[in-house]
Short mmCIF file of C-alpha atoms in Angstrom, two decimals:
data_model
loop_
_atom_site.label_atom_id
_atom_site.label_comp_id
_atom_site.label_asym_id
_atom_site.label_seq_id
_atom_site.Cartn_x
_atom_site.Cartn_y
_atom_site.Cartn_z
CA UNK A 1360 0.00 0.00 0.00
CA UNK A 1361 1.39 3.41 -1.05
CA UNK A 1362 1.06 5.36 2.21
CA UNK A 1363 3.01 8.31 0.80
CA UNK A 1364 0.45 8.58 -2.01
CA UNK A 1365 -2.34 8.84 0.56
CA UNK A 1366 -0.42 11.55 2.43
CA UNK A 1367 -0.07 13.40 -0.89
CA UNK A 1368 -3.85 13.31 -1.38
CA UNK A 1369 -4.36 14.54 2.18
CA UNK A 1370 -2.03 17.45 1.43
CA UNK A 1371 -4.25 18.41 -1.50
CA UNK A 1372 -7.27 18.08 0.78
CA UNK A 1373 -5.75 20.52 3.28
CA UNK A 1374 -5.08 23.02 0.49
CA UNK A 1375 -8.66 22.83 -0.79
CA UNK A 1376 -10.01 23.25 2.73
CA UNK A 1377 -7.72 26.24 3.24
CA UNK A 1378 -9.37 27.82 0.19
CA UNK A 1379 -12.78 27.15 1.77
CA UNK A 1380 -11.68 28.88 4.98
CA UNK A 1381 -10.32 31.81 2.97
CA UNK A 1382 -13.55 32.14 1.00
CA UNK A 1383 -15.54 32.09 4.24
CA UNK A 1384 -13.23 34.79 5.63
CA UNK A 1385 -14.17 36.94 2.64
CA UNK A 1386 -17.92 36.34 3.12
CA UNK A 1387 -17.70 37.24 6.81
CA UNK A 1388 -16.61 40.75 5.78
CA UNK A 1389 -20.18 41.32 4.60
CA UNK A 1390 -21.34 40.51 8.14
CA UNK A 1391 -19.01 43.27 9.36
CA UNK A 1392 -17.38 40.91 11.86
CA UNK A 1393 -13.80 41.79 11.00
CA UNK A 1394 -12.26 40.00 13.96
CA UNK A 1395 -13.83 36.67 12.94
CA UNK A 1396 -12.79 37.31 9.34
CA UNK A 1397 -9.17 37.68 10.45
CA UNK A 1398 -9.42 34.47 12.51
CA UNK A 1399 -10.68 32.53 9.49
CA UNK A 1400 -7.93 34.02 7.33
CA UNK A 1401 -5.25 32.98 9.84
CA UNK A 1402 -6.72 29.47 10.01
CA UNK A 1403 -6.67 29.24 6.22
CA UNK A 1404 -2.97 30.22 6.16
CA UNK A 1405 -2.14 27.61 8.82
CA UNK A 1406 -4.06 24.83 7.02
CA UNK A 1407 -2.54 25.88 3.67
CA UNK A 1408 0.96 25.68 5.14
CA UNK A 1409 0.37 22.18 6.53
CA UNK A 1410 -1.09 21.00 3.23
CA UNK A 1411 1.82 22.44 1.25
CA UNK A 1412 4.34 20.73 3.53
CA UNK A 1413 2.57 17.36 3.10
CA UNK A 1414 2.65 17.78 -0.69
CA UNK A 1415 6.29 18.79 -0.78
CA UNK A 1416 7.33 15.83 1.36
CA UNK A 1417 5.55 13.34 -0.90
CA UNK A 1418 5.68 14.95 -4.36
CA UNK A 1419 7.98 12.18 -5.67
CA UNK A 1420 5.63 9.41 -4.60
CA UNK A 1421 4.42 6.67 -6.92
CA UNK A 1422 1.41 7.31 -9.16
CA UNK A 1423 -0.11 3.92 -8.33
CA UNK A 1424 -3.72 4.36 -7.22
CA UNK A 1425 -5.11 1.01 -6.10
CA UNK A 1426 -8.45 0.15 -4.52
CA UNK A 1427 -6.88 -0.12 -1.07
CA UNK A 1428 -5.35 3.34 -1.29
CA UNK A 1429 -8.64 4.79 -2.51
CA UNK A 1430 -10.68 3.31 0.35
CA UNK A 1431 -8.16 4.24 3.03
CA UNK A 1432 -8.00 7.79 1.71
CA UNK A 1433 -11.81 7.92 1.72
CA UNK A 1434 -11.91 7.06 5.43
CA UNK A 1435 -9.04 9.36 6.40
CA UNK A 1436 -10.66 12.18 4.44
CA UNK A 1437 -13.90 11.94 6.44
CA UNK A 1438 -11.93 11.75 9.69
CA UNK A 1439 -9.46 14.60 9.13
CA UNK A 1440 -11.64 17.18 7.38
CA UNK A 1441 -14.00 17.47 10.40
CA UNK A 1442 -10.89 18.11 12.53
CA UNK A 1443 -10.13 21.08 10.29
CA UNK A 1444 -13.81 22.05 10.33
CA UNK A 1445 -13.80 22.11 14.13
CA UNK A 1446 -11.08 24.80 14.30
CA UNK A 1447 -13.48 27.77 13.84
CA UNK A 1448 -15.79 26.38 16.55
CA UNK A 1449 -12.84 26.36 18.96
CA UNK A 1450 -11.28 29.66 17.83
CA UNK A 1451 -14.58 31.55 18.12
CA UNK A 1452 -15.55 29.93 21.41
CA UNK A 1453 -18.71 28.23 20.09
CA UNK A 1454 -17.68 24.90 21.70
CA UNK A 1455 -16.06 24.42 25.08
CA UNK A 1456 -13.99 21.36 24.16
CA UNK A 1457 -12.38 19.71 21.14
CA UNK A 1458 -14.75 16.72 21.36
CA UNK A 1459 -17.81 18.97 21.23
CA UNK A 1460 -16.33 20.99 18.36
CA UNK A 1461 -15.45 17.79 16.47
CA UNK A 1462 -18.98 16.44 17.00
CA UNK A 1463 -20.49 19.64 15.57
CA UNK A 1464 -18.08 19.56 12.65
CA UNK A 1465 -18.72 15.89 11.88
CA UNK A 1466 -22.46 16.44 12.08
CA UNK A 1467 -22.31 19.35 9.63
CA UNK A 1468 -19.76 17.83 7.24
CA UNK A 1469 -21.53 14.46 7.00
CA UNK A 1470 -24.79 16.43 6.49
CA UNK A 1471 -26.28 14.71 9.54
CA UNK A 1472 -27.57 17.91 11.12
CA UNK A 1473 -27.45 16.88 14.79
CA UNK A 1474 -26.32 19.66 17.11
CA UNK A 1475 -26.03 20.29 20.82
CA UNK A 1476 -25.75 24.03 20.17
CA UNK A 1477 -28.72 26.42 20.31
CA UNK A 1478 -28.96 28.40 17.07
CA UNK A 1479 -30.28 31.57 18.70
CA UNK A 1480 -27.22 31.67 20.95
CA UNK A 1481 -24.73 31.38 18.08
CA UNK A 1482 -23.13 34.19 16.11
CA UNK A 1483 -23.99 34.63 12.45
CA UNK A 1484 -20.41 33.65 11.63
CA UNK A 1485 -20.77 30.16 13.16
CA UNK A 1486 -24.22 29.72 11.60
CA UNK A 1487 -22.79 30.65 8.20
CA UNK A 1488 -19.75 28.41 8.70
CA UNK A 1489 -21.74 25.30 9.56
CA UNK A 1490 -24.05 25.99 6.58
CA UNK A 1491 -21.04 26.19 4.26
CA UNK A 1492 -19.58 23.07 5.89
CA UNK A 1493 -22.82 21.19 5.18
CA UNK A 1494 -22.79 22.30 1.54
CA UNK A 1495 -19.14 21.30 1.14
CA UNK A 1496 -19.86 17.96 2.81
CA UNK A 1497 -22.76 17.34 0.43
CA UNK A 1498 -20.55 18.01 -2.58
CA UNK A 1499 -17.85 15.70 -1.17
CA UNK A 1500 -20.40 12.95 -0.41
CA UNK A 1501 -21.75 12.96 -3.97
CA UNK A 1502 -18.26 13.23 -5.47
CA UNK A 1503 -16.79 10.34 -3.50
CA UNK A 1504 -19.91 8.27 -4.20
CA UNK A 1505 -19.21 8.64 -7.93
CA UNK A 1506 -15.42 8.50 -8.00
CA UNK A 1507 -14.72 5.77 -5.44
CA UNK A 1508 -17.80 3.95 -4.13
CA UNK A 1509 -19.63 3.52 -7.43
CA UNK A 1510 -16.41 2.96 -9.36
CA UNK A 1511 -15.48 0.13 -6.99
CA UNK A 1512 -19.07 -1.19 -7.17
CA UNK A 1513 -19.75 -0.73 -3.46
CA UNK A 1514 -23.25 0.45 -4.35
CA UNK A 1515 -24.03 -2.77 -6.13
CA UNK A 1516 -25.97 -3.15 -9.34
CA UNK A 1517 -28.90 -1.06 -10.50
CA UNK A 1518 -27.56 2.48 -10.11
CA UNK A 1519 -27.84 5.01 -12.91
CA UNK A 1520 -25.10 4.16 -15.40
CA UNK A 1521 -22.69 6.94 -16.28
CA UNK A 1522 -19.35 7.32 -17.99
CA UNK A 1523 -18.29 9.16 -14.84
CA UNK A 1524 -18.00 5.86 -12.93
CA UNK A 1525 -14.40 5.08 -13.76
CA UNK A 1526 -11.32 4.87 -11.55
CA UNK A 1527 -8.12 5.15 -13.56
CA UNK A 1528 -4.88 4.15 -11.91
CA UNK A 1529 -2.67 7.12 -11.13
CA UNK A 1530 -5.49 9.61 -11.69
CA UNK A 1531 -7.65 9.25 -8.59
CA UNK A 1532 -7.19 12.74 -7.17
CA UNK A 1533 -7.41 14.30 -10.63
CA UNK A 1534 -10.72 12.46 -11.08
CA UNK A 1535 -11.93 13.70 -7.69
CA UNK A 1536 -11.15 17.29 -8.69
CA UNK A 1537 -12.81 16.91 -12.09
CA UNK A 1538 -16.00 15.30 -10.81
CA UNK A 1539 -15.97 17.55 -7.74
CA UNK A 1540 -16.06 20.66 -9.94
CA UNK A 1541 -19.02 19.26 -11.89
CA UNK A 1542 -20.95 18.34 -8.74
CA UNK A 1543 -20.12 21.65 -7.06
CA UNK A 1544 -21.26 23.60 -10.12
CA UNK A 1545 -24.59 21.75 -10.27
CA UNK A 1546 -25.26 22.24 -6.56
CA UNK A 1547 -24.10 25.87 -6.80
CA UNK A 1548 -26.65 26.62 -9.52
CA UNK A 1549 -29.45 24.95 -7.55
CA UNK A 1550 -28.41 26.79 -4.38
CA UNK A 1551 -28.24 30.12 -6.22
CA UNK A 1552 -31.74 29.77 -7.65
CA UNK A 1553 -33.06 28.58 -4.30
CA UNK A 1554 -31.61 31.63 -2.50
CA UNK A 1555 -32.96 34.06 -5.08
CA UNK A 1556 -36.47 32.59 -5.13
CA UNK A 1557 -36.69 32.40 -1.33
CA UNK A 1558 -35.51 36.01 -1.03
CA UNK A 1559 -38.10 37.10 -3.58
CA UNK A 1560 -40.75 35.29 -1.52
CA UNK A 1561 -40.08 37.64 1.38
CA UNK A 1562 -37.38 36.03 3.54
CA UNK A 1563 -34.15 37.82 4.47
CA UNK A 1564 -31.00 37.00 2.54
CA UNK A 1565 -28.99 35.45 5.39
CA UNK A 1566 -31.69 32.94 6.37
CA UNK A 1567 -32.35 32.14 2.70
CA UNK A 1568 -28.64 31.49 2.09
CA UNK A 1569 -28.14 29.27 5.14
CA UNK A 1570 -31.32 27.26 4.54
CA UNK A 1571 -30.51 26.76 0.85
CA UNK A 1572 -26.97 25.60 1.64
CA UNK A 1573 -28.38 23.20 4.22
CA UNK A 1574 -31.30 22.11 2.04
CA UNK A 1575 -29.41 21.06 -1.10
CA UNK A 1576 -26.96 19.12 1.09
CA UNK A 1577 -29.74 17.41 3.11
CA UNK A 1578 -28.04 18.83 6.20
CA UNK A 1579 -30.93 19.98 8.37
CA UNK A 1580 -29.16 22.61 10.50
CA UNK A 1581 -31.28 25.77 10.73
CA UNK A 1582 -30.17 29.40 11.24
CA UNK A 1583 -32.72 29.97 14.01
CA UNK A 1584 -34.20 27.96 16.86
CA UNK A 1585 -37.84 26.92 16.78
CA UNK A 1586 -40.19 26.12 13.88
CA UNK A 1587 -39.48 27.60 10.47
CA UNK A 1588 -42.99 29.01 10.00
CA UNK A 1589 -42.07 31.79 12.45
CA UNK A 1590 -39.76 33.47 9.92
CA UNK A 1591 -40.63 31.94 6.52
CA UNK A 1592 -43.91 32.03 4.58
CA UNK A 1593 -45.51 29.18 2.64
CA UNK A 1594 -44.07 30.25 -0.71
CA UNK A 1595 -40.51 30.32 0.64
CA UNK A 1596 -40.82 26.98 2.41
CA UNK A 1597 -42.30 25.40 -0.74
CA UNK A 1598 -39.24 26.51 -2.72
CA UNK A 1599 -36.97 25.16 0.02
CA UNK A 1600 -38.77 21.79 -0.01
CA UNK A 1601 -38.11 21.46 -3.75
CA UNK A 1602 -34.44 22.21 -3.09
CA UNK A 1603 -34.31 19.47 -0.45
CA UNK A 1604 -36.00 17.00 -2.80
CA UNK A 1605 -33.46 17.75 -5.54
CA UNK A 1606 -30.65 17.24 -3.03
CA UNK A 1607 -31.96 13.71 -2.38
CA UNK A 1608 -31.95 12.89 -6.12
CA UNK A 1609 -29.25 10.99 -8.00
CA UNK A 1610 -26.50 13.43 -9.01
CA UNK A 1611 -25.69 11.39 -12.15
CA UNK A 1612 -29.27 11.86 -13.38
CA UNK A 1613 -29.12 15.56 -12.49
CA UNK A 1614 -25.85 15.83 -14.41
CA UNK A 1615 -27.46 14.33 -17.52
CA UNK A 1616 -30.35 16.79 -17.15
CA UNK A 1617 -28.05 19.83 -16.91
CA UNK A 1618 -25.86 18.50 -19.73
CA UNK A 1619 -28.65 17.78 -22.22
CA UNK A 1620 -31.04 20.61 -21.25
CA UNK A 1621 -34.03 19.32 -23.18
CA UNK A 1622 -37.52 18.00 -22.54
CA UNK A 1623 -36.42 14.37 -22.83
CA UNK A 1624 -33.83 14.86 -20.08
CA UNK A 1625 -36.45 16.49 -17.87
CA UNK A 1626 -38.84 13.56 -18.24
CA UNK A 1627 -35.96 11.13 -17.67
CA UNK A 1628 -35.33 12.94 -14.41
CA UNK A 1629 -38.93 12.42 -13.35
CA UNK A 1630 -39.17 8.84 -14.65
CA UNK A 1631 -36.03 7.63 -12.90
CA UNK A 1632 -36.98 4.66 -10.73
CA UNK A 1633 -35.32 6.10 -7.61
CA UNK A 1634 -36.96 9.48 -8.03
CA UNK A 1635 -40.39 7.93 -8.51
CA UNK A 1636 -39.83 5.89 -5.36
CA UNK A 1637 -38.66 9.04 -3.56
CA UNK A 1638 -41.92 10.80 -4.41
CA UNK A 1639 -43.88 7.67 -3.50
CA UNK A 1640 -42.31 7.60 -0.02
CA UNK A 1641 -43.18 11.29 0.40
CA UNK A 1642 -46.81 10.54 -0.44
CA UNK A 1643 -46.87 7.50 1.88
CA UNK A 1644 -45.55 9.53 4.80
CA UNK A 1645 -47.95 12.34 3.92
CA UNK A 1646 -51.00 10.07 4.07
CA UNK A 1647 -49.77 8.49 7.31
CA UNK A 1648 -49.31 11.99 8.74
CA UNK A 1649 -52.83 13.00 7.71
CA UNK A 1650 -54.26 9.92 9.42
CA UNK A 1651 -52.51 10.70 12.71
CA UNK A 1652 -53.11 14.47 12.53
CA UNK A 1653 -55.88 16.88 11.64
CA UNK A 1654 -56.81 17.72 8.04
CA UNK A 1655 -56.19 21.37 8.87
CA UNK A 1656 -52.45 20.65 8.86
CA UNK A 1657 -52.29 19.18 5.34
CA UNK A 1658 -49.79 21.74 3.99
CA UNK A 1659 -47.54 21.42 7.05
CA UNK A 1660 -47.57 17.61 6.81
CA UNK A 1661 -46.76 17.66 3.07
CA UNK A 1662 -43.80 20.03 3.54
CA UNK A 1663 -42.44 18.11 6.52
CA UNK A 1664 -42.87 14.82 4.62
CA UNK A 1665 -40.61 16.17 1.87
CA UNK A 1666 -38.11 17.41 4.45
CA UNK A 1667 -38.19 14.04 6.22
CA UNK A 1668 -37.84 11.72 3.21
CA UNK A 1669 -34.98 13.81 1.84
CA UNK A 1670 -33.27 13.26 5.26
CA UNK A 1671 -33.03 17.04 5.70
CA UNK A 1672 -35.55 17.05 8.54
CA UNK A 1673 -36.25 20.77 8.85
CA UNK A 1674 -38.82 21.57 11.52
CA UNK A 1675 -41.44 23.65 9.72
CA UNK A 1676 -44.25 23.82 12.28
CA UNK A 1677 -45.31 22.33 15.59
CA UNK A 1678 -48.32 20.40 14.25
CA UNK A 1679 -46.42 18.27 11.73
CA UNK A 1680 -45.20 14.67 11.88
CA UNK A 1681 -44.89 14.54 15.67
CA UNK A 1682 -48.03 12.41 16.05
CA UNK A 1683 -46.73 9.59 13.85
CA UNK A 1684 -45.40 6.55 15.80
CA UNK A 1685 -41.63 6.73 16.21
CA UNK A 1686 -41.14 3.21 14.79
CA UNK A 1687 -42.55 4.34 11.43
CA UNK A 1688 -40.30 7.39 11.36
CA UNK A 1689 -37.18 5.34 12.17
CA UNK A 1690 -38.00 2.82 9.43
CA UNK A 1691 -38.42 5.55 6.81
CA UNK A 1692 -35.32 7.42 7.97
CA UNK A 1693 -33.15 4.33 7.52
CA UNK A 1694 -34.26 4.01 3.88
CA UNK A 1695 -32.80 7.39 2.96
CA UNK A 1696 -32.70 9.01 -0.48
CA UNK A 1697 -31.24 8.15 -3.86
CA UNK A 1698 -27.83 6.63 -4.38
CA UNK A 1699 -25.18 9.16 -5.44
CA UNK A 1700 -26.97 11.95 -3.59
CA UNK A 1701 -26.38 14.03 -0.48
CA UNK A 1702 -29.07 12.10 1.43
CA UNK A 1703 -28.20 9.45 3.99
CA UNK A 1704 -29.69 6.03 4.78
CA UNK A 1705 -29.53 2.67 3.05
CA UNK A 1706 -30.50 4.28 -0.28
CA UNK A 1707 -33.72 3.66 -2.18
CA UNK A 1708 -32.16 1.67 -5.04
CA UNK A 1709 -30.90 -0.98 -2.62
CA UNK A 1710 -34.34 -1.34 -1.02
CA UNK A 1711 -35.98 -1.71 -4.44
CA UNK A 1712 -33.47 -4.33 -5.54
CA UNK A 1713 -33.75 -6.29 -2.30
CA UNK A 1714 -37.54 -6.44 -2.55
CA UNK A 1715 -37.35 -7.47 -6.20
CA UNK A 1716 -34.88 -10.24 -5.30
CA UNK A 1717 -37.05 -11.29 -2.36
CA UNK A 1718 -40.16 -11.44 -4.57
CA UNK A 1719 -38.36 -13.59 -7.14
CA UNK A 1720 -37.15 -15.99 -4.43
CA UNK A 1721 -40.71 -16.31 -3.10
CA UNK A 1722 -41.90 -17.26 -6.58
CA UNK A 1723 -39.08 -19.79 -6.81
CA UNK A 1724 -40.30 -21.42 -3.62
CA UNK A 1725 -43.80 -21.86 -5.04
CA UNK A 1726 -42.45 -23.05 -8.42
CA UNK A 1727 -39.16 -24.87 -7.59
CA UNK A 1728 -38.83 -26.44 -11.04
CA UNK A 1729 -39.05 -23.14 -12.93
CA UNK A 1730 -36.10 -20.94 -13.82
CA UNK A 1731 -37.07 -17.44 -12.75
CA UNK A 1732 -34.51 -14.69 -13.44
CA UNK A 1733 -34.55 -11.47 -11.49
CA UNK A 1734 -35.88 -8.67 -13.68
CA UNK A 1735 -35.25 -5.03 -12.83
CA UNK A 1736 -35.84 -2.11 -15.19
CA UNK A 1737 -36.16 -4.54 -18.09
CA UNK A 1738 -32.83 -6.23 -17.43
CA UNK A 1739 -31.95 -9.74 -16.26
CA UNK A 1740 -29.81 -9.46 -13.13
CA UNK A 1741 -27.81 -12.53 -12.01
CA UNK A 1742 -28.11 -13.59 -8.38
CA UNK A 1743 -24.41 -12.97 -7.73
CA UNK A 1744 -24.95 -9.27 -8.40
CA UNK A 1745 -27.07 -9.05 -5.26
CA UNK A 1746 -24.26 -10.28 -3.02
CA UNK A 1747 -22.82 -6.82 -2.33
CA UNK A 1748 -26.30 -5.43 -1.62
CA UNK A 1749 -27.14 -8.15 0.89
CA UNK A 1750 -23.67 -7.72 2.43
CA UNK A 1751 -24.29 -4.01 2.79
CA UNK A 1752 -27.72 -4.57 4.35
CA UNK A 1753 -26.20 -7.08 6.77
CA UNK A 1754 -23.31 -4.75 7.62
CA UNK A 1755 -25.67 -1.79 8.05
CA UNK A 1756 -27.83 -3.82 10.43
CA UNK A 1757 -24.79 -4.88 12.47
CA UNK A 1758 -23.55 -1.29 12.74
CA UNK A 1759 -27.00 -0.08 13.77
CA UNK A 1760 -27.16 -2.73 16.48
CA UNK A 1761 -23.66 -1.92 17.72
CA UNK A 1762 -24.51 1.79 17.86
CA UNK A 1763 -27.53 1.05 20.07
CA UNK A 1764 -25.46 -1.14 22.39
CA UNK A 1765 -22.63 1.39 22.72
CA UNK A 1766 -24.95 4.34 23.27
CA UNK A 1767 -26.96 2.33 25.79
CA UNK A 1768 -23.79 1.32 27.60
CA UNK A 1769 -22.79 5.00 27.74
CA UNK A 1770 -25.87 5.82 29.79
CA UNK A 1771 -28.67 6.60 27.31
CA UNK A 1772 -32.10 5.05 27.75
CA UNK A 1773 -33.02 2.41 25.20
CA UNK A 1774 -35.42 4.58 23.18
CA UNK A 1775 -32.93 7.45 23.09
CA UNK A 1776 -30.11 5.07 22.12
CA UNK A 1777 -32.19 3.66 19.24
CA UNK A 1778 -33.10 7.11 17.95
CA UNK A 1779 -29.57 8.52 18.20
CA UNK A 1780 -28.12 5.37 16.64
CA UNK A 1781 -30.58 5.60 13.73
CA UNK A 1782 -30.00 9.34 13.38
CA UNK A 1783 -26.21 8.89 13.32
CA UNK A 1784 -25.86 5.98 10.90
CA UNK A 1785 -28.55 7.33 8.53
CA UNK A 1786 -27.05 10.85 8.69
CA UNK A 1787 -30.42 12.21 9.77
CA UNK A 1788 -29.81 14.20 12.96
CA UNK A 1789 -33.18 16.03 13.07
CA UNK A 1790 -34.77 12.63 13.66
CA UNK A 1791 -33.99 13.26 17.34
CA UNK A 1792 -36.62 16.00 17.58
CA UNK A 1793 -39.39 13.40 17.33
CA UNK A 1794 -38.41 11.73 20.60
CA UNK A 1795 -37.28 14.72 22.63
CA UNK A 1796 -40.82 15.93 23.26
CA UNK A 1797 -41.88 12.58 24.72
CA UNK A 1798 -38.82 11.47 26.69
CA UNK A 1799 -37.39 14.83 27.68
CA UNK A 1800 -34.14 13.89 25.89
CA UNK A 1801 -32.09 16.80 24.60
CA UNK A 1802 -28.98 16.87 22.44
CA UNK A 1803 -27.55 19.27 25.02
CA UNK A 1804 -27.47 16.36 27.49
CA UNK A 1805 -25.03 14.28 25.41
CA UNK A 1806 -21.78 13.44 27.17
CA UNK A 1807 -18.46 13.64 25.33
CA UNK A 1808 -18.32 9.84 25.23
CA UNK A 1809 -21.72 9.73 23.51
CA UNK A 1810 -20.62 12.43 21.06
CA UNK A 1811 -17.57 10.36 20.10
CA UNK A 1812 -19.74 7.28 19.52
CA UNK A 1813 -22.26 9.26 17.51
CA UNK A 1814 -19.49 10.86 15.42
CA UNK A 1815 -18.03 7.46 14.55
CA UNK A 1816 -21.37 6.19 13.24
CA UNK A 1817 -22.05 9.43 11.35
CA UNK A 1818 -18.80 8.91 9.46
CA UNK A 1819 -19.51 5.19 9.01
CA UNK A 1820 -22.93 5.95 7.53
CA UNK A 1821 -21.54 8.57 5.18
CA UNK A 1822 -18.73 6.40 3.77
CA UNK A 1823 -21.06 3.39 3.41
CA UNK A 1824 -20.41 0.90 6.22
CA UNK A 1825 -18.82 -1.67 3.88
CA UNK A 1826 -15.86 0.67 3.44
CA UNK A 1827 -15.32 0.55 7.22
CA UNK A 1828 -15.81 -3.22 7.43
CA UNK A 1829 -13.21 -3.75 4.70
CA UNK A 1830 -10.58 -2.31 7.06
CA UNK A 1831 -11.03 -5.34 9.30
CA UNK A 1832 -10.24 -7.84 6.53
CA UNK A 1833 -6.65 -9.19 6.43
CA UNK A 1834 -6.59 -9.07 2.63
CA UNK A 1835 -7.02 -5.29 2.66
CA UNK A 1836 -3.76 -4.77 4.56
CA UNK A 1837 -1.98 -7.65 2.82
CA UNK A 1838 -2.14 -5.79 -0.51
#
């Protein structure tokens, strides 16, 4: 394994993150907080220096980019970037310890959206920073899903096919930069239109910017405490819900839509099997919400259903999905959004494929002498193609169970441990708001030990748990 090559990639990562800190320093000038702007600028110089040193020390390294190097870099990337992201929390005094700052940074960067901080007590600088961190994390999640996870077939069969899914030896980081620019540009355009439309609907620019950055990344962190209906009207929240829904869609399909720019591409976007399932889950949750709530809250339930299924989880109003049994909400949260999107969870395409495989096996039991192939989207899929999907489902279940055990052992009650475990591994932090009203649990009550556990499973969920499990196989380190 070429460790020096991995260090070289990390050096490039530090340099890119330094640019993000520098850009944020520039934006803070518009908030007229010059002291914070200087702090961000100094942090960017420090991170840039470290990154440059790492590159200089390893610039003569081999160009060999194997699968092992790619996966190890993937994990180190999601571990080290939140460390860098925690620096502003510490420098500005938003967190009282490194563990708390790292937890906040991991939550934002993995687009989980769980926070022990109270938004109304934070400065606009920290609110803006964690919104930018969510957006950057969403771009990284989609980029790595394309460049590494899909290229190495860790998503399994059935995802939207694209010429982007290639991993050329010696060109991994170049591919990350190329695809990253494409993904960032697409999400930038969507964010820009979202901000403009929400501002035109009557909301102030700062709230519109932070919510749009959080919405497209399925992050869920809000610029203010309390329900959103206090400071945003129905037109603005409708625009934001569309932004969240787009964030949960397959970026490869969105790329084809932006590239072709015609009616056929638009209908392909709507007819995509994952996107149709995404809308179907929204409607299912909506009807369940109507059953458990009053018909006078139909608009609120529809908006919150979109927020929930996209794994953004914004709290729009008090009378929303709170009356739905928690078990139903946990089940839907674990499903998540589309593959190759900013959303968390198991991913819809895997659920669809597993149910199709299960249905075929049931038919085989009733007709043992017949040869019944698995058909999906008009294609015959061999049984061996489902191995990685079943492995992922098994690994995901194990990790979910371990998270419950560890959180329970750390002192949380069983129901709180289940909810926090589900919220962490599915990267759906706002899920916690649906239990806090009943049990009195608050994210502010988390101990540092529980924050470390939660952070580990946030990262595990974001990198797809199979990538973590592979680290424990002897063959990974042997090569």
